[in-house]
Amino acid sequence: MSNFEGVEISIKVVTDKDKTRVLFVEGDGNFADILLSFLVMPLGRVVKMLANDHVKENRPTIGCIGNIYNSMKALDCSCFCSRRVKESLTDPLSSFDEECAGLKLDICDYRPSYYSCHSICSLSLRKLSVYWDEPVCKCYKNMKLGAGEEQIQSDRLGKVFTLDDATFIVTDDLHIMPSTGTVAEMVTILGFGKPEGTAKQDVKLKHKDFVDLYIASLISETPLSEVILKKTGQEVKLGKIMLRAKNTESVPQESDKKQMILKMVINKSTKKLLFARGDKAIVDLLFSFLPISLGGVERLLAGKPFIKSIDHLYKSVHNARNKNYFKNSDIEKRLNRSSLAHGYLPKSYVLNLDEEKLPSDIEKYYVYYQLSKSFFYGQGKYLRGPKTYMIYDDLTIEPFYMADIFCNKEEVSPCDLEELNLTIGPEEALNLLQAALTTKHALTSGILNPHRDLDISVHE
Ligand SMILES: [Zn+2]
């Protein structure tokens, strides 16, 4: 059972007269904060939440990102640079954990970890970096992980991204704007042609509704209609389901960043992809999707279209109308930047994301922080090498053995196999990330299909 099971968020819903679609909803800062939190939740944390038995029931899956998470969990600890690396990917930190601790409702039900000093000074420090084992307090005692959490939680309860007492209009496709515009502006923004009549109702949204809304925002163009009208017993007209990743035209290449090779093993007769082979750098890249958030994906796409509702949510952060409604200007910049939490950035990372810097004032309170001993050899990488991994179209990952070529699941003769070497640079890595969120055939859609000359199709 979720810790937020009893929490309800009240909103006003305006639908068309027949209640077939939501025109817009109106809610307070708590509601806007929960929607904005969709942009900062690490994907691995969302996958973990969706796998919980009390959350799982009959919900659609999101692309095949869950297969990356499950493969990472199934991989033996000996494949990772340390046990702590695996733990850090199993429960990814977010650079917004402090803010999210104040959410009235957190869809991931996440409780940040805190280091506390059990001496008389009783200092607490949120876990800010995957590299820390035990920070040392100014009283020279090692701080212990876990305690101090409740006190900080209660201190922070309230609005986390937006100002107290503000109210917001949210369109069906997740444009957020303050409720202070003029009527004429509203009519233009909402695109009312000649409204045939409208209906208003009060709705209370619970934890499960926001989980549904997160998923609906990824697979429907009308997520609010889908979740709210289902809730009020109306028939829902599904929006267009987005299954294909859209290829970006070009992504700035940084010449100093390493390119990786993915070997695609293809059945020559049927042109079907059997699986791909890659080294630990490729798997590090796939595992690095787990600490990335949807805001991070948007940041990487730099304004190019991805999924309509998520595009709108991200653009709402920069909407000039919303500028004065954030708690501070720093929040807007950080939402825009969507940095990974400190310590997650692999060396030679091909994606154009950065990681959070540690706060400069930290030494005022703590003497020093010892970097993790268990990460000493692992900084900037997740997996030990050299080792080759097998990656299936749905991004299931397993250690590779040559025997798999000769005794493959599809029983294809090795003579009928060909291996294509494809270079994975920033553009391909981004295509793969988008494909992981939108399709079950991520390698075919994200990597092979953009190579139109290869004529390789998706086989169900
Ligand atoms: Zn102390």
mmCIF file of N, CA, C and O and ligand atoms in Angstrom, residues 117 119 121 137 139, ligand 1:
data_model
loop_
_atom_site.group_PDB
_atom_site.id
_atom_site.type_symbol
_atom_site.label_atom_id
_atom_site.label_comp_id
_atom_site.label_asym_id
_atom_site.label_seq_id
_atom_site.Cartn_x
_atom_site.Cartn_y
_atom_site.Cartn_z
ATOM 1 N N CYS A 117 24.041 12.343 11.818
ATOM 2 C CA CYS A 117 25.069 12.188 12.829
ATOM 3 C C CYS A 117 24.358 11.834 14.135
ATOM 4 O O CYS A 117 23.405 12.495 14.527
ATOM 5 N N SER A 119 25.683 11.829 17.017
ATOM 6 C CA SER A 119 26.330 12.486 18.145
ATOM 7 C C SER A 119 25.400 13.624 18.613
ATOM 8 O O SER A 119 24.292 13.754 18.126
ATOM 9 N N CYS A 121 25.362 16.635 17.853
ATOM 10 C CA CYS A 121 25.058 17.671 16.855
ATOM 11 C C CYS A 121 23.830 17.319 16.001
ATOM 12 O O CYS A 121 23.211 18.196 15.426
ATOM 13 N N CYS A 137 30.974 13.899 9.702
ATOM 14 C CA CYS A 137 30.405 15.118 10.284
ATOM 15 C C CYS A 137 31.510 16.001 10.859
ATOM 16 O O CYS A 137 32.638 15.560 11.049
ATOM 17 N N CYS A 139 31.895 16.776 13.742
ATOM 18 C CA CYS A 139 32.346 16.234 15.024
ATOM 19 C C CYS A 139 33.202 14.982 14.809
ATOM 20 O O CYS A 139 33.468 14.249 15.755
HETATM 21 ZN ZN ZN B 1 28.236 15.236 14.316
#
